[in-house]
mmCIF file of C-alpha atoms in Angstrom:
data_model
loop_
_atom_site.group_PDB
_atom_site.id
_atom_site.type_symbol
_atom_site.label_atom_id
_atom_site.label_comp_id
_atom_site.label_asym_id
_atom_site.label_seq_id
_atom_site.Cartn_x
_atom_site.Cartn_y
_atom_site.Cartn_z
ATOM 1 C CA MET A 1 15.782 0.743 4.045
ATOM 2 C CA ILE A 2 13.866 3.751 4.534
ATOM 3 C CA HIS A 3 13.732 5.447 8.102
ATOM 4 C CA VAL A 4 11.758 9.565 7.360
ATOM 5 C CA THR A 5 12.160 10.624 10.666
ATOM 6 C CA ASP A 6 10.173 14.711 11.243
ATOM 7 C CA LEU A 7 10.177 15.188 7.564
ATOM 8 C CA THR A 8 8.495 18.791 6.363
ATOM 9 C CA LYS A 9 7.960 20.483 3.416
ATOM 10 C CA SER A 10 5.825 24.362 2.417
ATOM 11 C CA TYR A 11 4.945 25.182 -0.884
ATOM 12 C CA GLY A 12 4.159 29.292 -0.055
ATOM 13 C CA ALA A 13 1.058 28.808 2.645
ATOM 14 C CA ILE A 14 0.425 25.906 1.900
ATOM 15 C CA GLN A 15 1.925 22.592 4.800
ATOM 16 C CA ALA A 16 2.696 19.482 2.078
ATOM 17 C CA LEU A 17 3.575 17.080 4.695
ATOM 18 C CA ARG A 18 4.087 18.292 8.802
ATOM 19 C CA GLY A 19 6.595 15.697 10.968
ATOM 20 C CA VAL A 20 6.638 12.719 8.388
ATOM 21 C CA SER A 21 7.838 9.897 9.749
ATOM 22 C CA PHE A 22 7.555 6.089 9.256
ATOM 23 C CA ASP A 23 10.731 3.251 8.164
ATOM 24 C CA ILE A 24 9.865 0.849 5.703
ATOM 25 C CA ALA A 25 12.363 -2.486 6.328
ATOM 26 C CA ASP A 26 13.815 -4.745 3.513
ATOM 27 C CA GLY A 27 12.056 -6.734 1.497
ATOM 28 C CA GLU A 28 8.492 -5.358 2.679
ATOM 29 C CA ILE A 29 6.229 -3.812 0.429
ATOM 30 C CA VAL A 30 4.091 -1.396 1.539
ATOM 31 C CA GLY A 31 1.161 1.302 0.673
ATOM 32 C CA LEU A 32 1.447 5.284 0.156
ATOM 33 C CA LEU A 33 -2.493 5.188 0.639
ATOM 34 C CA GLY A 34 -3.750 8.967 0.946
ATOM 35 C CA PRO A 35 -6.886 11.045 -0.719
ATOM 36 C CA ASN A 36 -4.933 13.955 -3.029
ATOM 37 C CA GLY A 37 -3.119 16.451 -1.678
ATOM 38 C CA ALA A 38 -2.713 14.752 1.023
ATOM 39 C CA GLY A 39 1.321 14.366 1.040
ATOM 40 C CA LYS A 40 2.279 11.385 -0.708
ATOM 41 C CA THR A 41 4.246 12.897 -4.838
ATOM 42 C CA THR A 42 5.612 14.685 -1.826
ATOM 43 C CA ILE A 43 7.406 12.370 0.485
ATOM 44 C CA ILE A 44 8.456 10.602 -2.580
ATOM 45 C CA LYS A 45 10.370 13.115 -4.934
ATOM 46 C CA ILE A 46 12.177 13.575 -1.436
ATOM 47 C CA LEU A 47 12.381 10.346 -0.810
ATOM 48 C CA THR A 48 14.196 10.178 -5.442
ATOM 49 C CA GLY A 49 16.307 13.450 -4.438
ATOM 50 C CA TYR A 50 13.917 14.837 -6.593
ATOM 51 C CA LEU A 51 12.672 17.627 -3.947
ATOM 52 C CA GLN A 52 14.696 19.400 -0.968
ATOM 53 C CA PRO A 53 12.523 18.441 2.575
ATOM 54 C CA ASP A 54 12.192 22.084 4.861
ATOM 55 C CA GLY A 55 13.377 20.062 7.027
ATOM 56 C CA GLY A 56 13.972 16.535 8.556
ATOM 57 C CA GLU A 57 15.958 13.258 7.736
ATOM 58 C CA VAL A 58 15.759 11.319 5.124
ATOM 59 C CA GLN A 59 17.842 7.700 4.797
ATOM 60 C CA VAL A 60 17.803 4.971 2.158
ATOM 61 C CA ASN A 61 20.324 2.095 2.297
ATOM 62 C CA GLY A 62 21.361 3.589 5.330
ATOM 63 C CA LEU A 63 22.436 6.885 3.195
ATOM 64 C CA ASP A 64 21.509 11.121 3.640
ATOM 65 C CA VAL A 65 18.915 11.812 0.261
ATOM 66 C CA MET A 66 20.301 14.579 0.128
ATOM 67 C CA GLU A 67 24.232 14.381 1.337
ATOM 68 C CA HIS A 68 24.388 11.112 -0.689
ATOM 69 C CA THR A 69 21.327 11.791 -3.310
ATOM 70 C CA ARG A 70 23.462 9.767 -6.910
ATOM 71 C CA ASP A 71 24.602 6.961 -4.813
ATOM 72 C CA VAL A 72 20.398 6.508 -3.610
ATOM 73 C CA GLN A 73 19.077 6.962 -7.157
ATOM 74 C CA ALA A 74 21.219 3.809 -7.757
ATOM 75 C CA GLN A 75 20.176 2.424 -6.126
ATOM 76 C CA ILE A 76 16.343 3.407 -6.254
ATOM 77 C CA GLY A 77 13.513 2.743 -9.277
ATOM 78 C CA TYR A 78 10.920 5.371 -10.126
ATOM 79 C CA LEU A 79 8.231 5.064 -11.652
ATOM 80 C CA PRO A 80 5.792 8.179 -11.277
ATOM 81 C CA GLU A 81 2.526 9.192 -12.468
ATOM 82 C CA THR A 82 3.187 9.724 -15.960
ATOM 83 C CA ALA A 83 5.808 6.837 -16.920
ATOM 84 C CA PRO A 84 8.493 9.242 -19.002
ATOM 85 C CA LEU A 85 7.891 7.299 -22.402
ATOM 86 C CA TYR A 86 8.823 8.438 -25.944
ATOM 87 C CA PRO A 87 6.598 7.265 -28.359
ATOM 88 C CA GLU A 88 8.616 7.920 -31.028
ATOM 89 C CA LEU A 89 10.815 4.957 -30.396
ATOM 90 C CA SER A 90 10.565 1.512 -30.084
ATOM 91 C CA VAL A 91 10.169 -0.103 -26.610
ATOM 92 C CA GLN A 92 14.070 -1.598 -27.180
ATOM 93 C CA ALA A 93 16.216 1.500 -28.725
ATOM 94 C CA TYR A 94 14.048 3.485 -25.527
ATOM 95 C CA LEU A 95 15.518 0.168 -23.262
ATOM 96 C CA GLN A 96 18.834 0.617 -24.450
ATOM 97 C CA MET A 97 18.840 4.296 -24.375
ATOM 98 C CA MET A 98 17.445 4.146 -20.334
ATOM 99 C CA ALA A 99 20.730 1.349 -20.156
ATOM 100 C CA ASP A 100 23.269 4.205 -21.294
ATOM 101 C CA LEU A 101 21.561 7.142 -19.313
ATOM 102 C CA ARG A 102 21.798 4.622 -15.647
ATOM 103 C CA GLN A 103 25.439 3.570 -17.109
ATOM 104 C CA ILE A 104 24.498 -0.035 -16.898
ATOM 105 C CA PRO A 105 28.648 -1.752 -17.743
ATOM 106 C CA GLU A 106 28.194 -3.393 -21.523
ATOM 107 C CA ALA A 107 29.189 -6.391 -19.773
ATOM 108 C CA GLU A 108 26.258 -6.543 -17.534
ATOM 109 C CA ARG A 109 23.199 -4.479 -20.366
ATOM 110 C CA ARG A 110 22.566 -7.745 -22.524
ATOM 111 C CA ALA A 111 21.427 -10.075 -19.169
ATOM 112 C CA ARG A 112 19.610 -6.656 -17.729
ATOM 113 C CA LEU A 113 17.552 -5.685 -20.953
ATOM 114 C CA SER A 114 17.345 -9.597 -20.877
ATOM 115 C CA ASP A 115 15.727 -9.539 -17.669
ATOM 116 C CA ALA A 116 13.732 -6.877 -17.184
ATOM 117 C CA VAL A 117 11.673 -7.477 -19.966
ATOM 118 C CA TYR A 118 11.409 -11.202 -19.068
ATOM 119 C CA ALA A 119 10.285 -9.854 -15.709
ATOM 120 C CA THR A 120 7.200 -7.769 -17.793
ATOM 121 C CA GLY A 121 6.215 -9.935 -20.664
ATOM 122 C CA LEU A 122 7.205 -7.096 -23.209
ATOM 123 C CA SER A 123 9.495 -9.629 -24.986
ATOM 124 C CA GLU A 124 6.690 -10.309 -28.006
ATOM 125 C CA HIS A 125 6.614 -5.665 -28.107
ATOM 126 C CA LEU A 126 10.441 -5.496 -28.486
ATOM 127 C CA THR A 127 10.250 -3.320 -31.757
ATOM 128 C CA ARG A 128 6.861 -1.642 -31.661
ATOM 129 C CA PRO A 129 7.286 2.182 -30.745
ATOM 130 C CA ILE A 130 6.171 3.136 -26.969
ATOM 131 C CA GLY A 131 3.265 4.909 -29.141
ATOM 132 C CA GLU A 132 1.574 2.260 -30.184
ATOM 133 C CA LEU A 133 1.487 -0.097 -27.200
ATOM 134 C CA SER A 134 -1.645 0.243 -24.814
ATOM 135 C CA LYS A 135 -1.933 1.853 -21.842
ATOM 136 C CA GLY A 136 -0.774 -1.559 -19.986
ATOM 137 C CA PHE A 137 1.485 -2.629 -22.101
ATOM 138 C CA ARG A 138 3.617 1.798 -21.663
ATOM 139 C CA GLN A 139 3.507 0.904 -18.541
ATOM 140 C CA ARG A 140 5.181 -2.126 -18.423
ATOM 141 C CA VAL A 141 7.353 -0.524 -19.776
ATOM 142 C CA GLY A 142 7.588 2.658 -17.631
ATOM 143 C CA LEU A 143 8.641 -0.538 -14.570
ATOM 144 C CA ALA A 144 10.478 -2.364 -17.061
ATOM 145 C CA GLN A 145 12.928 0.971 -17.802
ATOM 146 C CA ALA A 146 13.088 1.368 -13.348
ATOM 147 C CA ILE A 147 13.880 -2.241 -12.408
ATOM 148 C CA LEU A 148 17.066 -2.349 -15.196
ATOM 149 C CA HIS A 149 19.408 -1.302 -12.898
ATOM 150 C CA ARG A 150 18.025 -4.045 -10.383
ATOM 151 C CA PRO A 151 17.716 -1.718 -7.979
ATOM 152 C CA LYS A 152 16.997 -2.393 -4.443
ATOM 153 C CA LEU A 153 14.193 -0.491 -3.520
ATOM 154 C CA LEU A 154 11.387 0.258 -6.506
ATOM 155 C CA ILE A 155 8.937 3.232 -5.909
ATOM 156 C CA LEU A 156 6.330 3.537 -7.990
ATOM 157 C CA ASP A 157 3.544 5.879 -8.195
ATOM 158 C CA GLU A 158 0.424 5.962 -8.680
ATOM 159 C CA PRO A 159 1.365 2.220 -10.909
ATOM 160 C CA THR A 160 -2.094 1.436 -12.378
ATOM 161 C CA VAL A 161 -3.709 4.672 -12.251
ATOM 162 C CA GLY A 162 -6.148 5.347 -16.414
ATOM 163 C CA LEU A 163 -5.639 1.424 -16.612
ATOM 164 C CA ASP A 164 -8.231 -0.723 -17.422
ATOM 165 C CA PRO A 165 -9.833 -3.753 -14.659
ATOM 166 C CA THR A 166 -7.563 -6.588 -17.330
ATOM 167 C CA GLN A 167 -4.146 -3.492 -17.174
ATOM 168 C CA ILE A 168 -4.013 -3.471 -13.991
ATOM 169 C CA VAL A 169 -4.376 -7.126 -12.622
ATOM 170 C CA GLU A 170 -1.445 -7.930 -14.536
ATOM 171 C CA VAL A 171 -0.289 -4.675 -13.277
ATOM 172 C CA ARG A 172 -0.952 -6.093 -9.906
ATOM 173 C CA ARG A 173 0.955 -9.726 -10.577
ATOM 174 C CA LEU A 174 4.051 -7.649 -11.856
ATOM 175 C CA ILE A 175 4.415 -5.398 -9.503
ATOM 176 C CA ARG A 176 4.290 -8.693 -6.631
ATOM 177 C CA ARG A 177 7.102 -10.535 -8.602
ATOM 178 C CA LEU A 178 9.385 -7.987 -8.726
ATOM 179 C CA ALA A 179 8.944 -7.694 -5.242
ATOM 180 C CA GLU A 180 10.704 -10.063 -4.828
ATOM 181 C CA HIS A 181 13.830 -8.996 -5.296
ATOM 182 C CA SER A 182 12.824 -5.308 -4.208
ATOM 183 C CA THR A 183 11.594 -3.571 -1.273
ATOM 184 C CA VAL A 184 8.206 -1.503 -2.907
ATOM 185 C CA LEU A 185 6.925 1.468 -2.208
ATOM 186 C CA PHE A 186 3.804 2.574 -3.487
ATOM 187 C CA SER A 187 1.542 5.368 -3.797
ATOM 188 C CA THR A 188 -1.910 5.144 -3.926
ATOM 189 C CA HIS A 189 -5.319 6.769 -3.959
ATOM 190 C CA ILE A 190 -7.325 3.475 -3.883
ATOM 191 C CA LEU A 191 -8.062 1.652 -1.463
ATOM 192 C CA SER A 192 -8.113 -2.154 -3.033
ATOM 193 C CA GLU A 193 -4.322 -1.472 -4.462
ATOM 194 C CA VAL A 194 -3.139 -1.664 -0.651
ATOM 195 C CA GLU A 195 -4.979 -4.979 -0.087
ATOM 196 C CA ALA A 196 -4.335 -6.093 -3.029
ATOM 197 C CA LEU A 197 -0.735 -5.919 -3.096
ATOM 198 C CA CYS A 198 0.494 -5.023 1.326
ATOM 199 C CA ASP A 199 0.821 -5.991 4.722
ATOM 200 C CA ARG A 200 1.776 -2.698 5.586
ATOM 201 C CA ALA A 201 0.245 0.790 4.737
ATOM 202 C CA ILE A 202 0.671 4.146 5.747
ATOM 203 C CA ILE A 203 -1.904 6.230 5.779
ATOM 204 C CA LEU A 204 -1.696 9.909 5.343
ATOM 205 C CA ILE A 205 -4.047 12.561 5.533
ATOM 206 C CA ASN A 206 -3.488 17.069 5.567
ATOM 207 C CA GLY A 207 1.057 15.468 5.004
ATOM 208 C CA GLN A 208 0.469 13.634 8.265
ATOM 209 C CA VAL A 209 0.750 10.397 9.130
ATOM 210 C CA LYS A 210 -2.869 9.022 10.347
ATOM 211 C CA ALA A 211 -1.815 5.168 11.164
ATOM 212 C CA ASP A 212 0.923 2.379 9.619
ATOM 213 C CA ALA A 213 0.331 -0.526 10.990
ATOM 214 C CA ARG A 214 0.556 -4.394 9.549
ATOM 215 C CA LEU A 215 -3.015 -4.076 7.035
ATOM 216 C CA SER A 216 -3.799 -7.182 10.453
ATOM 217 C CA GLU A 217 -4.012 -4.959 12.414
ATOM 218 C CA LEU A 218 -5.843 -2.860 11.090
ATOM 219 C CA ALA A 219 -8.822 -4.504 10.148
ATOM 220 C CA ALA A 220 -8.000 -5.954 13.469
ATOM 221 C CA THR A 221 -10.504 -4.781 17.120
ATOM 222 C CA PRO A 222 -11.689 -4.871 20.401
ATOM 223 C CA ASP A 223 -15.364 -6.059 18.630
ATOM 224 C CA MET A 224 -17.067 -9.588 19.479
ATOM 225 C CA VAL A 225 -20.376 -10.264 17.428
ATOM 226 C CA LEU A 226 -22.949 -12.668 19.046
ATOM 227 C CA VAL A 227 -25.494 -14.101 16.859
ATOM 228 C CA LEU A 228 -28.610 -16.428 19.181
ATOM 229 C CA ASP A 229 -31.039 -18.257 17.636
ATOM 230 C CA ALA A 230 -33.706 -16.821 18.562
ATOM 231 C CA GLU A 231 -34.044 -13.597 20.815
ATOM 232 C CA PRO A 232 -33.915 -13.409 24.067
ATOM 233 C CA ALA A 233 -35.487 -9.923 25.682
ATOM 234 C CA GLU A 234 -32.414 -9.332 29.069
ATOM 235 C CA ALA A 235 -29.503 -9.582 25.607
ATOM 236 C CA VAL A 236 -28.733 -5.741 25.600
ATOM 237 C CA ALA A 237 -29.395 -5.504 29.245
ATOM 238 C CA ALA A 238 -27.112 -8.844 29.828
ATOM 239 C CA LEU A 239 -24.230 -8.222 27.662
ATOM 240 C CA GLY A 240 -23.705 -3.974 27.858
ATOM 241 C CA ALA A 241 -23.324 -5.190 31.674
ATOM 242 C CA LEU A 242 -20.174 -6.836 30.948
ATOM 243 C CA ASP A 243 -16.928 -6.094 31.791
ATOM 244 C CA GLY A 244 -14.818 -5.047 28.934
ATOM 245 C CA ALA A 245 -18.365 -4.437 26.740
ATOM 246 C CA ARG A 246 -18.559 -0.607 25.832
ATOM 247 C CA GLU A 247 -21.734 -0.079 23.598
ATOM 248 C CA VAL A 248 -24.294 -2.872 22.464
ATOM 249 C CA ALA A 249 -25.986 -3.093 19.181
ATOM 250 C CA ALA A 250 -28.135 -5.062 18.066
ATOM 251 C CA PHE A 251 -29.086 -6.029 14.299
ATOM 252 C CA ARG A 252 -30.114 -9.388 11.861
ATOM 253 C CA SER A 253 -27.734 -11.431 10.316
ATOM 254 C CA PRO A 254 -27.244 -11.711 6.521
ATOM 255 C CA GLU A 255 -29.723 -14.891 8.203
ATOM 256 C CA GLY A 256 -32.292 -13.533 9.831
ATOM 257 C CA PHE A 257 -31.182 -14.260 13.203
ATOM 258 C CA PRO A 258 -30.524 -11.711 16.118
ATOM 259 C CA ALA A 259 -26.952 -10.151 15.973
ATOM 260 C CA TYR A 260 -25.442 -8.516 18.266
ATOM 261 C CA ARG A 261 -22.151 -6.765 18.135
ATOM 262 C CA VAL A 262 -20.568 -5.044 21.629
ATOM 263 C CA ALA A 263 -18.325 -3.254 21.163
ATOM 264 C CA GLY A 264 -15.283 -3.889 23.454
ATOM 265 C CA GLN A 265 -13.273 -0.696 25.301
ATOM 266 C CA PRO A 266 -10.056 -0.174 24.060
ATOM 267 C CA ASP A 267 -7.465 -1.452 27.197
ATOM 268 C CA ALA A 268 -10.093 -3.451 28.388
ATOM 269 C CA ALA A 269 -7.884 -6.667 30.468
ATOM 270 C CA ALA A 270 -11.010 -9.037 30.708
ATOM 271 C CA ASP A 271 -11.283 -10.897 27.420
ATOM 272 C CA LEU A 272 -14.521 -10.477 25.803
ATOM 273 C CA GLY A 273 -14.794 -13.078 23.982
ATOM 274 C CA LEU A 274 -14.714 -15.123 26.477
ATOM 275 C CA ALA A 275 -17.152 -13.112 28.645
ATOM 276 C CA LEU A 276 -19.396 -13.785 25.980
ATOM 277 C CA TYR A 277 -18.797 -17.516 26.548
ATOM 278 C CA ASN A 278 -20.024 -17.542 29.629
ATOM 279 C CA LEU A 279 -23.239 -15.643 29.928
ATOM 280 C CA ALA A 280 -24.417 -16.692 27.164
ATOM 281 C CA ARG A 281 -23.997 -20.628 29.321
ATOM 282 C CA GLU A 282 -25.569 -18.486 31.762
ATOM 283 C CA HIS A 283 -28.134 -18.333 30.208
ATOM 284 C CA ASP A 284 -28.327 -21.347 27.463
ATOM 285 C CA TRP A 285 -28.339 -18.860 24.978
ATOM 286 C CA PRO A 286 -28.213 -21.293 22.561
ATOM 287 C CA VAL A 287 -25.620 -19.355 19.740
ATOM 288 C CA ARG A 288 -25.379 -20.066 16.128
ATOM 289 C CA GLU A 289 -21.545 -17.684 15.750
ATOM 290 C CA LEU A 290 -19.384 -16.694 18.219
ATOM 291 C CA ARG A 291 -16.527 -13.866 16.620
ATOM 292 C CA ARG A 292 -14.721 -10.612 16.464
ATOM 293 C CA ASP A 293 -15.251 -8.401 14.208
ATOM 294 C CA VAL A 294 -13.375 -6.680 11.833
ATOM 295 C CA GLN A 295 -13.115 -3.546 9.843
ATOM 296 C CA THR A 296 -12.589 -3.237 6.392
ATOM 297 C CA LEU A 297 -9.533 -0.691 5.111
ATOM 298 C CA GLU A 298 -12.337 1.320 3.209
ATOM 299 C CA THR A 299 -14.115 2.037 7.420
ATOM 300 C CA VAL A 300 -9.979 2.495 8.803
ATOM 301 C CA PHE A 301 -9.488 5.159 6.166
ATOM 302 C CA ASN A 302 -13.164 6.866 6.045
ATOM 303 C CA THR A 303 -12.315 7.027 10.162
ATOM 304 C CA LEU A 304 -9.316 8.296 9.504
ATOM 305 C CA ALA A 305 -10.124 11.285 7.413
ATOM 306 C CA THR A 306 -13.430 12.444 9.084
ATOM 307 C CA THR A 307 -11.463 13.063 11.886
ATOM 308 C CA ALA A 308 -8.272 14.568 10.840
#
């Protein structure tokens, strides 16, 4: 659905994008994650045809965005960080206006409006002025206009910014429902948003893609954790001598048992987990737990941010 190759963009002396490349397949929900100023909004503006890149290739559904801007925009539903709403209009009048701007045929208009209103839960608010709605419902109106023309691609820029916790949960549920029919790309600097909604994240730092993987892949590590009933004096030395072990750190489990985090070599050929199991059997250590260690998205993000 989206193909981006070597994308660059500068604002004067500030280089916002530095050779950004990624692909997004049809039907995916992908989070574009990065701190403020990382280049997320710049990428979205280029994808939606509102900004010209300095270099690189951008395609949406097989169409070059720069050459076929109008055709690409017709396939995109876009909700910017600040939804383009008119507070004096009623919800119904606003969506009718958007249907006119989208040139939705009269024969299909009622069905399209009905679908968008139903999907966003706005049926009881159609006659209310948008300015009287809560921030959460105004965000729903913004989403309704974005899906009115049944887009193949839905692009959301910070869709939950400024919402309270209840509203955030509601918008998340709504995005999941919308993803049943559209590819979804949304930008955020909130890690929990990506963990709650996405299977995959693209982490952007200083205008460069620092990671692009499924969340399960980002969380995986070669490290193992061994928890014992007793604390053998030779444990640290024996664990550190294992083939594939890089470092050993002793700590206490939440229950107070002696535990050891064994950092593995990323490219180690040996199965570190099996080696730990065999070592424990050989020394007759009473094992309470043996598991692969995992890292949170926050850990991955902070590591990438501090090494950028």
